[in-house]
Amino acid sequence: IVGGNVATIRSHPWMAAIYHHKRQEYFLCGGSLISPCWVLTAAHCFPPDAATKAHQYVVYLGKNALNESNPLTEQRFWAEKIILHSQFDEQKGFNNDIALIKIQCSKETSTVKTVCLPPPNQKLPVGFTCEIAGYGKQGQYSWEYSKLLRDASVELISENTCSQYYTTGITDNMFCAGSPSWKTDACQGDSGGPLTCEVLGQMFLYGIISWGDGCAKETKPGVYTQVTKYNQWIADNTGVAAFSTG
Ligand code: 4AZ
């Protein structure tokens, strides 16, 4: 996250940290807990054959920092199943950048809680302020990930405006968000993590951090997977209801 603030997991209790477990655990991506047993993330976090190697992946919930473990706040899980969207298009600009991870079901605590899915196809007004969270880089040229969970505010950008910023590759399954000053953005390591918007006092998962040209670059906003296009896909693959208010 560029231009944001240190955040606590209690303010983003659906935040997941996804690791590849080889001889050590390597941090890969963020994710969001959408039901006690399912984490939603980005398909591009995984190699194409990840579904056959789910047991190599680990999910942490309740994590404040990448480099320290806290048994009081954390829950750790092996991935039981990984489902990559079958139309995820790595060549054509990350269309359908969405994936699901099944875990042994988590227990709700003050640091581990599900986020609501918004109703199908619901769109919020342009300029609406939402928040992003992650453990990723604090600047495009930073050497390392933040380690501490951070968050930032971003505003929703219209399809039209975004297609002017990125002249190829913005599909209906994506949307853009950024700050008017171009000072806040998601960055490398934040992928897969949440863009949440508060509606009527509830936090809803509208976006999955997906891609962008660099980080916090002028006229190059962050691009997000439009979660409201995938209610049916999520329901079909998990049985999690299309519209779930925690
Ligand atoms: C990445 O490399 C990445 N500024 C994620 C988000 C953005 C750029 C890069 C958006 O995972």
Short mmCIF file of N, CA, C and O and ligand atoms in Angstrom, two decimals, residues 44 185-191 209-216 220-223, ligand 1:
data_model
loop_
_atom_site.label_atom_id
_atom_site.label_comp_id
_atom_site.label_asym_id
_atom_site.label_seq_id
_atom_site.Cartn_x
_atom_site.Cartn_y
_atom_site.Cartn_z
N HIS A 44 -4.08 -14.48 -10.42
CA HIS A 44 -2.69 -14.31 -10.87
C HIS A 44 -1.68 -14.54 -9.74
O HIS A 44 -0.47 -14.55 -9.99
N ASP A 185 -2.37 4.13 -3.37
CA ASP A 185 -2.58 3.05 -4.35
C ASP A 185 -2.18 1.73 -3.71
O ASP A 185 -1.48 1.68 -2.70
N ALA A 186 -2.62 0.66 -4.38
CA ALA A 186 -2.12 -0.67 -4.05
C ALA A 186 -0.79 -0.85 -4.78
O ALA A 186 -0.49 -0.13 -5.73
N CYS A 187 0.00 -1.79 -4.34
CA CYS A 187 1.30 -2.02 -4.98
C CYS A 187 1.64 -3.52 -4.89
O CYS A 187 0.85 -4.31 -4.38
N GLN A 188 2.80 -3.87 -5.41
CA GLN A 188 3.22 -5.27 -5.45
C GLN A 188 3.13 -5.88 -4.05
O GLN A 188 3.61 -5.31 -3.08
N GLY A 189 2.50 -7.04 -3.96
CA GLY A 189 2.31 -7.71 -2.68
C GLY A 189 0.91 -7.49 -2.10
O GLY A 189 0.50 -8.20 -1.19
N ASP A 190 0.22 -6.49 -2.62
CA ASP A 190 -1.16 -6.24 -2.17
C ASP A 190 -2.18 -7.05 -2.97
O ASP A 190 -3.34 -7.18 -2.56
N SER A 191 -1.76 -7.56 -4.11
CA SER A 191 -2.64 -8.31 -5.00
C SER A 191 -3.43 -9.37 -4.25
O SER A 191 -2.91 -10.02 -3.35
N ILE A 209 -7.74 -6.56 -5.35
CA ILE A 209 -6.57 -5.85 -5.89
C ILE A 209 -5.96 -6.72 -6.99
O ILE A 209 -5.64 -7.88 -6.75
N SER A 210 -5.84 -6.16 -8.20
CA SER A 210 -5.47 -6.99 -9.35
C SER A 210 -4.20 -6.52 -10.07
O SER A 210 -3.23 -7.26 -10.13
N TRP A 211 -4.21 -5.31 -10.62
CA TRP A 211 -3.04 -4.87 -11.37
C TRP A 211 -3.01 -3.36 -11.53
O TRP A 211 -3.88 -2.64 -11.03
N GLY A 212 -2.04 -2.87 -12.24
CA GLY A 212 -1.89 -1.45 -12.52
C GLY A 212 -0.51 -1.23 -13.11
O GLY A 212 0.35 -2.11 -13.04
N ASP A 213 -0.33 -0.06 -13.72
CA ASP A 213 0.99 0.31 -14.25
C ASP A 213 1.74 0.99 -13.09
O ASP A 213 1.45 2.13 -12.76
N GLY A 214 2.63 0.25 -12.48
CA GLY A 214 3.36 0.79 -11.34
C GLY A 214 2.45 1.03 -10.15
O GLY A 214 1.38 0.43 -10.06
N CYS A 215 2.86 1.91 -9.28
CA CYS A 215 2.09 2.18 -8.06
C CYS A 215 2.06 3.68 -7.82
O CYS A 215 3.10 4.34 -7.85
N ALA A 216 0.85 4.21 -7.58
CA ALA A 216 0.66 5.63 -7.28
C ALA A 216 1.29 6.52 -8.35
O ALA A 216 1.85 7.57 -8.06
N LYS A 220 -2.40 6.54 -13.69
CA LYS A 220 -2.34 5.07 -13.75
C LYS A 220 -2.92 4.48 -12.46
O LYS A 220 -2.19 4.01 -11.58
N PRO A 221 -4.26 4.55 -12.34
CA PRO A 221 -4.89 4.06 -11.11
C PRO A 221 -4.78 2.54 -10.95
O PRO A 221 -4.46 1.84 -11.91
N GLY A 222 -5.06 2.09 -9.76
CA GLY A 222 -5.13 0.65 -9.51
C GLY A 222 -6.33 0.05 -10.20
O GLY A 222 -7.37 0.70 -10.34
N VAL A 223 -6.18 -1.18 -10.67
CA VAL A 223 -7.27 -1.88 -11.33
C VAL A 223 -7.67 -3.07 -10.44
O VAL A 223 -6.81 -3.78 -9.92
C1 4AZ B 1 1.27 -6.08 -8.26
O1 4AZ B 1 2.36 -6.15 -8.82
C2 4AZ B 1 0.48 -4.83 -8.35
N1 4AZ B 1 -1.03 -0.08 -8.46
C3 4AZ B 1 -0.73 -4.73 -7.70
C4 4AZ B 1 -1.47 -3.56 -7.77
C5 4AZ B 1 -0.99 -2.50 -8.51
C6 4AZ B 1 0.22 -2.59 -9.16
C7 4AZ B 1 0.96 -3.76 -9.08
C8 4AZ B 1 -1.82 -1.24 -8.58
O2 4AZ B 1 0.84 -7.03 -7.61
#
